[in-house]
Amino acid sequence: CAKKAKTAKDDKNGLPLCRMLLAELEAHRDAWPFLTPVNHKAVPGYRKVIKKPMDFSTIKEKLANNQYLNLETFIIDVNLVFDNCEKFNEDDSEIGRAGHNMRRFFDKRWTELLQ
Ligand SMILES: Oc1ccc2c(c1)N[C@H](O)CC2
């Protein structure tokens, strides 16, 4: 039979935790580059360079459609947002810095909540 989940990553609290973490990301002052999908028609090169676009509104939709198995698959998509940002933006740029700030904030929050 299936083993009992031992950590918040796997147990039934995983998805409410994801919704709470996403709400905190959306409320962060540096969230503005990540709130909605990049308009790849308006941004030269984006569609070619970024193979898997992701943003907070798409993550919210996927949560609502029960498309995340657990906290782990949710964290993979959040990290995709920040990895895409690092790929497309200089570290020393407004959006690049926002991405680093948001990743640092997210890493701290989910590790705190999992303790
Ligand atoms: O100067 C610009 C103009 C548009 C964008 C960026 C920078 N970076 C975002 O990651 C993608 C959209």
Tab-separated table of N, CA, C and O and ligand atoms in Angstrom:
chain	number	residue	atom	x	y	z
A	1	CYS	N	0.865	-1.201	0.000
A	1	CYS	CA	0.000	0.000	0.000
A	1	CYS	C	0.903	1.252	0.000
A	1	CYS	O	2.060	1.184	0.380
A	2	ALA	N	0.298	2.394	-0.349
A	2	ALA	CA	1.097	3.633	-0.458
A	2	ALA	C	1.613	4.022	0.924
A	2	ALA	O	0.911	3.880	1.919
A	3	LYS	N	2.888	4.478	0.969
A	3	LYS	CA	3.463	4.913	2.260
A	3	LYS	C	2.839	6.253	2.655
A	3	LYS	O	2.524	7.080	1.809
A	4	LYS	N	2.656	6.450	3.981
A	4	LYS	CA	2.096	7.733	4.481
A	4	LYS	C	3.078	8.856	4.150
A	4	LYS	O	4.269	8.713	4.400
A	5	ALA	N	2.528	9.988	3.605
A	5	ALA	CA	3.415	11.129	3.333
A	5	ALA	C	4.067	11.577	4.636
A	5	ALA	O	3.424	11.658	5.665
A	6	LYS	N	5.372	11.878	4.547
A	6	LYS	CA	6.079	12.258	5.792
A	6	LYS	C	6.299	13.767	5.858
A	6	LYS	O	6.454	14.325	6.918
A	7	THR	N	6.313	14.470	4.688
A	7	THR	CA	6.640	15.908	4.763
A	7	THR	C	5.536	16.697	4.044
A	7	THR	O	4.768	16.133	3.278
A	8	ALA	N	5.520	17.989	4.281
A	8	ALA	CA	4.504	18.857	3.661
A	8	ALA	C	4.583	18.752	2.144
A	8	ALA	O	3.621	18.988	1.445
A	9	LYS	N	5.778	18.379	1.628
A	9	LYS	CA	5.932	18.294	0.164
A	9	LYS	C	4.919	17.307	-0.394
A	9	LYS	O	4.403	17.462	-1.482
A	10	ASP	N	4.657	16.243	0.324
A	10	ASP	CA	3.841	15.172	-0.267
A	10	ASP	C	2.437	15.108	0.321
A	10	ASP	O	1.557	14.557	-0.282
A	11	ASP	N	2.226	15.676	1.539
A	11	ASP	CA	0.945	15.333	2.167
A	11	ASP	C	-0.178	16.240	1.652
A	11	ASP	O	0.032	17.071	0.780
A	12	LYS	N	-1.338	16.107	2.208
A	12	LYS	CA	-2.530	16.774	1.666
A	12	LYS	C	-2.429	18.291	1.794
A	12	LYS	O	-3.132	19.023	1.104
A	13	ASN	N	-1.472	18.805	2.611
A	13	ASN	CA	-1.368	20.272	2.769
A	13	ASN	C	-0.581	20.909	1.636
A	13	ASN	O	-0.450	22.125	1.594
A	14	GLY	N	-0.059	20.085	0.715
A	14	GLY	CA	0.808	20.615	-0.325
A	14	GLY	C	0.164	21.712	-1.123
A	14	GLY	O	0.750	22.781	-1.307
A	15	LEU	N	-1.088	21.512	-1.582
A	15	LEU	CA	-1.697	22.485	-2.503
A	15	LEU	C	-2.130	23.785	-1.813
A	15	LEU	O	-1.851	24.860	-2.347
A	16	PRO	N	-2.709	23.751	-0.607
A	16	PRO	CA	-2.971	25.035	0.066
A	16	PRO	C	-1.680	25.834	0.299
A	16	PRO	O	-1.660	27.055	0.165
A	17	LEU	N	-0.613	25.114	0.547
A	17	LEU	CA	0.695	25.761	0.740
A	17	LEU	C	1.132	26.439	-0.564
A	17	LEU	O	1.628	27.563	-0.559
A	18	CYS	N	0.887	25.771	-1.691
A	18	CYS	CA	1.227	26.350	-2.997
A	18	CYS	C	0.428	27.632	-3.227
A	18	CYS	O	0.979	28.640	-3.668
A	19	ARG	N	-0.859	27.601	-2.894
A	19	ARG	CA	-1.704	28.796	-3.110
A	19	ARG	C	-1.218	29.945	-2.241
A	19	ARG	O	-1.161	31.096	-2.673
A	20	MET	N	-0.788	29.617	-1.026
A	20	MET	CA	-0.319	30.666	-0.106
A	20	MET	C	0.997	31.250	-0.611
A	20	MET	O	1.168	32.473	-0.689
A	21	LEU	N	1.910	30.375	-1.019
A	21	LEU	CA	3.201	30.834	-1.543
A	21	LEU	C	2.995	31.685	-2.794
A	21	LEU	O	3.601	32.751	-2.936
A	22	LEU	N	2.094	31.267	-3.689
A	22	LEU	CA	1.863	32.033	-4.917
A	22	LEU	C	1.296	33.405	-4.589
A	22	LEU	O	1.711	34.411	-5.167
A	23	ALA	N	0.381	33.477	-3.604
A	23	ALA	CA	-0.194	34.778	-3.208
A	23	ALA	C	0.914	35.715	-2.707
A	23	ALA	O	0.923	36.914	-3.029
A	24	GLU	N	1.865	35.165	-1.973
A	24	GLU	CA	2.974	36.000	-1.472
A	24	GLU	C	3.871	36.465	-2.621
A	24	GLU	O	4.309	37.618	-2.661
A	25	LEU	N	4.104	35.587	-3.593
A	25	LEU	CA	4.913	35.984	-4.764
A	25	LEU	C	4.224	37.104	-5.522
A	25	LEU	O	4.837	38.119	-5.871
A	26	GLU	N	2.913	36.956	-5.749
A	26	GLU	CA	2.168	37.963	-6.527
A	26	GLU	C	2.129	39.317	-5.828
A	26	GLU	O	2.069	40.358	-6.463
A	27	ALA	N	2.204	39.294	-4.483
A	27	ALA	CA	2.092	40.536	-3.697
A	27	ALA	C	3.436	41.251	-3.537
A	27	ALA	O	3.475	42.393	-3.084
A	28	HIS	N	4.520	40.581	-3.926
A	28	HIS	CA	5.862	41.137	-3.751
A	28	HIS	C	6.049	42.333	-4.684
A	28	HIS	O	5.588	42.308	-5.829
A	29	ARG	N	6.724	43.370	-4.217
A	29	ARG	CA	6.885	44.587	-5.014
A	29	ARG	C	7.665	44.347	-6.315
A	29	ARG	O	7.497	45.090	-7.274
A	30	ASP	N	8.507	43.331	-6.307
A	30	ASP	CA	9.315	43.038	-7.501
A	30	ASP	C	8.678	41.980	-8.403
A	30	ASP	O	9.341	41.439	-9.291
A	31	ALA	N	7.386	41.681	-8.206
A	31	ALA	CA	6.708	40.624	-8.983
A	31	ALA	C	6.302	41.088	-10.380
A	31	ALA	O	6.021	40.253	-11.250
A	32	TRP	N	6.318	42.410	-10.630
A	32	TRP	CA	5.677	42.951	-11.846
A	32	TRP	C	6.160	42.306	-13.156
A	32	TRP	O	5.367	42.056	-14.061
A	33	PRO	N	7.459	41.929	-13.302
A	33	PRO	CA	7.827	41.302	-14.597
A	33	PRO	C	7.266	39.895	-14.789
A	33	PRO	O	7.346	39.331	-15.883
A	34	PHE	N	6.703	39.321	-13.703
A	34	PHE	CA	6.378	37.889	-13.704
A	34	PHE	C	4.894	37.597	-13.563
A	34	PHE	O	4.486	36.459	-13.480
A	35	LEU	N	4.066	38.657	-13.501
A	35	LEU	CA	2.647	38.460	-13.180
A	35	LEU	C	1.857	37.825	-14.317
A	35	LEU	O	0.950	37.036	-14.084
A	36	THR	N	2.207	38.174	-15.559
A	36	THR	CA	1.470	37.655	-16.734
A	36	THR	C	2.470	37.175	-17.791
A	36	THR	O	3.650	37.522	-17.734
A	37	PRO	N	1.990	36.376	-18.774
A	37	PRO	CA	2.923	35.843	-19.777
A	37	PRO	C	3.625	36.970	-20.542
A	37	PRO	O	3.024	38.011	-20.825
A	38	VAL	N	4.899	36.755	-20.859
A	38	VAL	CA	5.613	37.710	-21.717
A	38	VAL	C	4.912	37.721	-23.083
A	38	VAL	O	4.600	36.664	-23.627
A	39	ASN	N	4.682	38.924	-23.621
A	39	ASN	CA	4.077	39.043	-24.956
A	39	ASN	C	5.151	38.760	-25.997
A	39	ASN	O	5.866	39.673	-26.440
A	40	HIS	N	5.292	37.477	-26.377
A	40	HIS	CA	6.435	37.105	-27.227
A	40	HIS	C	6.350	37.740	-28.612
A	40	HIS	O	7.352	37.878	-29.297
A	41	LYS	N	5.143	38.203	-29.023
A	41	LYS	CA	5.044	38.915	-30.317
A	41	LYS	C	5.700	40.294	-30.226
A	41	LYS	O	6.154	40.863	-31.213
A	42	ALA	N	5.758	40.852	-29.001
A	42	ALA	CA	6.275	42.219	-28.824
A	42	ALA	C	7.737	42.216	-28.388
A	42	ALA	O	8.365	43.267	-28.331
A	43	VAL	N	8.279	41.034	-28.063
A	43	VAL	CA	9.645	40.975	-27.529
A	43	VAL	C	10.516	40.147	-28.469
A	43	VAL	O	10.449	38.913	-28.454
A	44	PRO	N	11.336	40.820	-29.293
A	44	PRO	CA	12.166	40.101	-30.259
A	44	PRO	C	13.038	39.052	-29.580
A	44	PRO	O	13.648	39.316	-28.551
A	45	GLY	N	13.017	37.846	-30.141
A	45	GLY	CA	13.908	36.797	-29.656
A	45	GLY	C	13.339	35.948	-28.543
A	45	GLY	O	13.823	34.845	-28.281
A	46	TYR	N	12.277	36.439	-27.867
A	46	TYR	CA	11.844	35.717	-26.658
A	46	TYR	C	11.399	34.297	-26.978
A	46	TYR	O	11.814	33.345	-26.329
A	47	ARG	N	10.580	34.159	-28.035
A	47	ARG	CA	10.007	32.844	-28.347
A	47	ARG	C	11.098	31.831	-28.700
A	47	ARG	O	11.036	30.665	-28.363
A	48	LYS	N	12.183	32.340	-29.363
A	48	LYS	CA	13.283	31.459	-29.791
A	48	LYS	C	14.165	31.063	-28.608
A	48	LYS	O	14.611	29.923	-28.487
A	49	VAL	N	14.429	32.038	-27.723
A	49	VAL	CA	15.393	31.823	-26.624
A	49	VAL	C	14.763	31.051	-25.471
A	49	VAL	O	15.389	30.169	-24.895
A	50	ILE	N	13.506	31.381	-25.125
A	50	ILE	CA	12.859	30.796	-23.938
A	50	ILE	C	11.930	29.669	-24.382
A	50	ILE	O	10.844	29.904	-24.918
A	51	LYS	N	12.417	28.438	-24.154
A	51	LYS	CA	11.691	27.264	-24.678
A	51	LYS	C	10.411	26.974	-23.897
A	51	LYS	O	9.443	26.473	-24.449
A	52	LYS	N	10.423	27.283	-22.582
A	52	LYS	CA	9.231	26.997	-21.766
A	52	LYS	C	8.848	28.245	-20.977
A	52	LYS	O	9.240	28.401	-19.813
A	53	PRO	N	8.071	29.149	-21.614
A	53	PRO	CA	7.640	30.362	-20.895
A	53	PRO	C	6.797	29.979	-19.673
A	53	PRO	O	6.087	28.966	-19.705
A	54	MET	N	6.902	30.753	-18.600
A	54	MET	CA	6.073	30.533	-17.417
A	54	MET	C	5.942	31.851	-16.673
A	54	MET	O	6.838	32.712	-16.757
A	55	ASP	N	4.804	32.033	-16.007
A	55	ASP	CA	4.548	33.263	-15.250
A	55	ASP	C	3.564	32.943	-14.130
A	55	ASP	O	2.968	31.856	-14.117
A	56	PHE	N	3.380	33.860	-13.203
A	56	PHE	CA	2.565	33.599	-12.019
A	56	PHE	C	1.089	33.375	-12.361
A	56	PHE	O	0.429	32.546	-11.730
A	57	SER	N	0.553	34.057	-13.391
A	57	SER	CA	-0.868	33.862	-13.718
A	57	SER	C	-1.107	32.471	-14.299
A	57	SER	O	-2.130	31.840	-14.038
A	58	THR	N	-0.132	31.970	-15.051
A	58	THR	CA	-0.229	30.615	-15.619
A	58	THR	C	-0.137	29.576	-14.503
A	58	THR	O	-0.880	28.590	-14.501
A	59	ILE	N	0.744	29.814	-13.528
A	59	ILE	CA	0.852	28.915	-12.371
A	59	ILE	C	-0.462	28.914	-11.599
A	59	ILE	O	-0.965	27.855	-11.200
A	60	LYS	N	-1.078	30.090	-11.456
A	60	LYS	CA	-2.355	30.194	-10.726
A	60	LYS	C	-3.436	29.367	-11.435
A	60	LYS	O	-4.194	28.630	-10.808
A	61	GLU	N	-3.450	29.460	-12.757
A	61	GLU	CA	-4.420	28.717	-13.580
A	61	GLU	C	-4.179	27.207	-13.434
A	61	GLU	O	-5.116	26.424	-13.249
A	62	LYS	N	-2.914	26.821	-13.473
A	62	LYS	CA	-2.582	25.389	-13.338
A	62	LYS	C	-2.975	24.883	-11.954
A	62	LYS	O	-3.475	23.770	-11.818
A	63	LEU	N	-2.785	25.705	-10.924
A	63	LEU	CA	-3.230	25.310	-9.567
A	63	LEU	C	-4.747	25.110	-9.557
A	63	LEU	O	-5.250	24.112	-9.039
A	64	ALA	N	-5.470	26.048	-10.164
A	64	ALA	CA	-6.941	25.990	-10.176
A	64	ALA	C	-7.437	24.768	-10.935
A	64	ALA	O	-8.467	24.183	-10.607
A	65	ASN	N	-6.651	24.334	-11.955
A	65	ASN	CA	-7.021	23.163	-12.770
A	65	ASN	C	-6.408	21.873	-12.235
A	65	ASN	O	-6.340	20.875	-12.960
A	66	ASN	N	-5.866	21.947	-11.001
A	66	ASN	CA	-5.291	20.756	-10.368
A	66	ASN	C	-4.211	20.082	-11.216
A	66	ASN	O	-4.136	18.861	-11.314
A	67	GLN	N	-3.365	20.916	-11.845
A	67	GLN	CA	-2.322	20.379	-12.731
A	67	GLN	C	-0.997	20.140	-12.015
A	67	GLN	O	-0.027	19.718	-12.646
A	68	TYR	N	-0.934	20.433	-10.693
A	68	TYR	CA	0.289	20.130	-9.940
A	68	TYR	C	0.061	18.915	-9.049
A	68	TYR	O	-0.919	18.867	-8.307
A	69	LEU	N	0.988	17.980	-9.154
A	69	LEU	CA	0.870	16.745	-8.372
A	69	LEU	C	1.095	17.021	-6.893
A	69	LEU	O	0.409	16.517	-6.024
A	70	ASN	N	2.071	17.923	-6.622
A	70	ASN	CA	2.445	18.205	-5.226
A	70	ASN	C	3.249	19.499	-5.199
A	70	ASN	O	3.433	20.154	-6.225
A	71	LEU	N	3.780	19.819	-4.022
A	71	LEU	CA	4.550	21.065	-3.870
A	71	LEU	C	5.766	21.048	-4.800
A	71	LEU	O	6.146	22.063	-5.379
A	72	GLU	N	6.340	19.881	-4.985
A	72	GLU	CA	7.578	19.764	-5.787
A	72	GLU	C	7.338	20.208	-7.237
A	72	GLU	O	8.111	21.013	-7.784
A	73	THR	N	6.238	19.745	-7.841
A	73	THR	CA	5.983	20.098	-9.255
A	73	THR	C	5.637	21.582	-9.359
A	73	THR	O	5.940	22.229	-10.355
A	74	PHE	N	5.051	22.133	-8.308
A	74	PHE	CA	4.765	23.583	-8.247
A	74	PHE	C	6.072	24.376	-8.187
A	74	PHE	O	6.279	25.334	-8.939
A	75	ILE	N	7.001	23.934	-7.339
A	75	ILE	CA	8.291	24.618	-7.179
A	75	ILE	C	9.075	24.598	-8.497
A	75	ILE	O	9.729	25.570	-8.862
A	76	ILE	N	8.962	23.507	-9.257
A	76	ILE	CA	9.640	23.418	-10.552
A	76	ILE	C	9.166	24.538	-11.479
A	76	ILE	O	9.966	25.199	-12.143
A	77	ASP	N	7.847	24.795	-11.506
A	77	ASP	CA	7.323	25.862	-12.372
A	77	ASP	C	7.722	27.254	-11.883
A	77	ASP	O	8.042	28.133	-12.691
A	78	VAL	N	7.729	27.455	-10.558
A	78	VAL	CA	8.143	28.765	-10.041
A	78	VAL	C	9.604	29.010	-10.397
A	78	VAL	O	9.968	30.099	-10.865
A	79	ASN	N	10.440	28.001	-10.236
A	79	ASN	CA	11.863	28.149	-10.587
A	79	ASN	C	12.044	28.393	-12.081
A	79	ASN	O	12.960	29.109	-12.497
A	80	LEU	N	11.138	27.853	-12.903
A	80	LEU	CA	11.199	28.094	-14.352
A	80	LEU	C	11.026	29.584	-14.658
A	80	LEU	O	11.721	30.140	-15.508
A	81	VAL	N	10.150	30.251	-13.923
A	81	VAL	CA	9.967	31.698	-14.098
A	81	VAL	C	11.291	32.422	-13.893
A	81	VAL	O	11.706	33.257	-14.713
A	82	PHE	N	11.989	32.063	-12.807
A	82	PHE	CA	13.238	32.767	-12.466
A	82	PHE	C	14.388	32.349	-13.381
A	82	PHE	O	15.245	33.163	-13.722
A	83	ASP	N	14.405	31.084	-13.805
A	83	ASP	CA	15.453	30.634	-14.730
A	83	ASP	C	15.296	31.328	-16.087
A	83	ASP	O	16.274	31.755	-16.694
A	84	ASN	N	14.041	31.445	-16.570
A	84	ASN	CA	13.797	32.174	-17.821
A	84	ASN	C	14.269	33.615	-17.710
A	84	ASN	O	14.894	34.160	-18.618
A	85	CYS	N	14.013	34.223	-16.552
A	85	CYS	CA	14.419	35.617	-16.338
A	85	CYS	C	15.935	35.754	-16.393
A	85	CYS	O	16.479	36.653	-17.038
A	86	GLU	N	16.651	34.829	-15.743
A	86	GLU	CA	18.123	34.873	-15.750
A	86	GLU	C	18.660	34.675	-17.167
A	86	GLU	O	19.649	35.299	-17.546
A	87	LYS	N	17.955	33.843	-17.955
A	87	LYS	CA	18.450	33.557	-19.298
A	87	LYS	C	18.308	34.793	-20.197
A	87	LYS	O	19.163	35.068	-21.042
A	88	PHE	N	17.209	35.536	-20.013
A	88	PHE	CA	16.877	36.597	-20.971
A	88	PHE	C	17.347	37.985	-20.535
A	88	PHE	O	17.389	38.904	-21.352
A	89	ASN	N	17.697	38.130	-19.261
A	89	ASN	CA	18.033	39.454	-18.728
A	89	ASN	C	19.419	39.475	-18.095
A	89	ASN	O	19.824	38.525	-17.439
A	90	GLU	N	20.109	40.623	-18.296
A	90	GLU	CA	21.382	40.831	-17.592
A	90	GLU	C	21.127	40.840	-16.087
A	90	GLU	O	20.104	41.365	-15.639
A	91	ASP	N	22.092	40.307	-15.313
A	91	ASP	CA	21.966	40.403	-13.850
A	91	ASP	C	21.845	41.865	-13.426
A	91	ASP	O	21.074	42.207	-12.542
A	92	ASP	N	22.644	42.709	-14.106
A	92	ASP	CA	22.645	44.136	-13.769
A	92	ASP	C	21.609	44.867	-14.617
A	92	ASP	O	21.939	45.693	-15.480
A	93	SER	N	20.352	44.488	-14.447
A	93	SER	CA	19.238	45.184	-15.113
A	93	SER	C	18.071	45.165	-14.125
A	93	SER	O	18.067	44.359	-13.187
A	94	GLU	N	17.093	46.006	-14.365
A	94	GLU	CA	15.976	46.107	-13.412
A	94	GLU	C	15.231	44.770	-13.308
A	94	GLU	O	14.958	44.272	-12.211
A	95	ILE	N	14.959	44.163	-14.481
A	95	ILE	CA	14.210	42.891	-14.461
A	95	ILE	C	15.111	41.766	-13.955
A	95	ILE	O	14.670	40.903	-13.204
A	96	GLY	N	16.403	41.812	-14.328
A	96	GLY	CA	17.330	40.798	-13.834
A	96	GLY	C	17.405	40.803	-12.316
A	96	GLY	O	17.348	39.757	-11.665
A	97	ARG	N	17.493	42.008	-11.732
A	97	ARG	CA	17.571	42.130	-10.264
A	97	ARG	C	16.256	41.679	-9.623
A	97	ARG	O	16.251	40.983	-8.611
A	98	ALA	N	15.127	42.023	-10.277
A	98	ALA	CA	13.824	41.604	-9.744
A	98	ALA	C	13.758	40.081	-9.671
A	98	ALA	O	13.285	39.513	-8.685
A	99	GLY	N	14.270	39.416	-10.707
A	99	GLY	CA	14.270	37.956	-10.735
A	99	GLY	C	15.084	37.359	-9.611
A	99	GLY	O	14.652	36.430	-8.919
A	100	HIS	N	16.282	37.914	-9.380
A	100	HIS	CA	17.131	37.410	-8.289
A	100	HIS	C	16.472	37.655	-6.926
A	100	HIS	O	16.480	36.771	-6.066
A	101	ASN	N	15.864	38.861	-6.782
A	101	ASN	CA	15.187	39.160	-5.509
A	101	ASN	C	14.035	38.192	-5.256
A	101	ASN	O	13.862	37.681	-4.144
A	102	MET	N	13.237	37.932	-6.294
A	102	MET	CA	12.072	37.052	-6.141
A	102	MET	C	12.493	35.622	-5.864
A	102	MET	O	11.867	34.923	-5.073
A	103	ARG	N	13.574	35.168	-6.501
A	103	ARG	CA	14.041	33.800	-6.259
A	103	ARG	C	14.521	33.656	-4.809
A	103	ARG	O	14.185	32.686	-4.130
A	104	ARG	N	15.215	34.668	-4.331
A	104	ARG	CA	15.735	34.628	-2.955
A	104	ARG	C	14.564	34.608	-1.968
A	104	ARG	O	14.527	33.803	-1.039
A	105	PHE	N	13.559	35.443	-2.250
A	105	PHE	CA	12.369	35.504	-1.393
A	105	PHE	C	11.650	34.144	-1.374
A	105	PHE	O	11.325	33.598	-0.321
A	106	PHE	N	11.468	33.562	-2.562
A	106	PHE	CA	10.741	32.287	-2.673
A	106	PHE	C	11.483	31.161	-1.963
A	106	PHE	O	10.896	30.387	-1.197
A	107	ASP	N	12.789	31.075	-2.222
A	107	ASP	CA	13.589	30.007	-1.599
A	107	ASP	C	13.487	30.074	-0.083
A	107	ASP	O	13.296	29.058	0.592
A	108	LYS	N	13.575	31.300	0.468
A	108	LYS	CA	13.500	31.493	1.939
A	108	LYS	C	12.122	31.066	2.442
A	108	LYS	O	12.019	30.321	3.423
A	109	ARG	N	11.043	31.489	1.724
A	109	ARG	CA	9.695	31.237	2.228
A	109	ARG	C	9.336	29.753	2.208
A	109	ARG	O	8.847	29.215	3.195
A	110	TRP	N	9.640	29.067	1.098
A	110	TRP	CA	9.162	27.672	1.069
A	110	TRP	C	10.001	26.797	2.014
A	110	TRP	O	9.470	25.897	2.665
A	111	THR	N	11.259	27.151	2.175
A	111	THR	CA	12.058	26.344	3.128
A	111	THR	C	11.593	26.630	4.561
A	111	THR	O	11.490	25.726	5.371
A	112	GLU	N	11.252	27.896	4.865
A	112	GLU	CA	10.695	28.229	6.201
A	112	GLU	C	9.414	27.437	6.444
A	112	GLU	O	9.227	26.808	7.475
A	113	LEU	N	8.497	27.462	5.464
A	113	LEU	CA	7.174	26.837	5.638
A	113	LEU	C	7.277	25.320	5.729
A	113	LEU	O	6.437	24.661	6.308
A	114	LEU	N	8.372	24.758	5.165
A	114	LEU	CA	8.500	23.292	5.206
A	114	LEU	C	9.110	22.810	6.512
A	114	LEU	O	9.077	21.640	6.834
A	115	GLN	N	9.657	23.747	7.303
A	115	GLN	CA	10.304	23.311	8.571
A	115	GLN	C	9.265	22.915	9.609
A	115	GLN	O	8.230	23.570	9.648
B	1	LIG	O1	13.816	45.066	-22.109
B	1	LIG	C1	12.931	44.044	-21.958
B	1	LIG	C2	11.737	44.055	-22.650
B	1	LIG	C3	10.853	42.999	-22.496
B	1	LIG	C4	11.145	41.919	-21.641
B	1	LIG	C5	12.355	41.929	-20.929
B	1	LIG	C6	13.244	43.010	-21.102
B	1	LIG	N1	12.682	40.909	-20.074
B	1	LIG	C7	11.668	39.960	-19.704
B	1	LIG	O2	12.252	38.835	-19.106
B	1	LIG	C8	10.869	39.591	-20.937
B	1	LIG	C9	10.207	40.778	-21.507
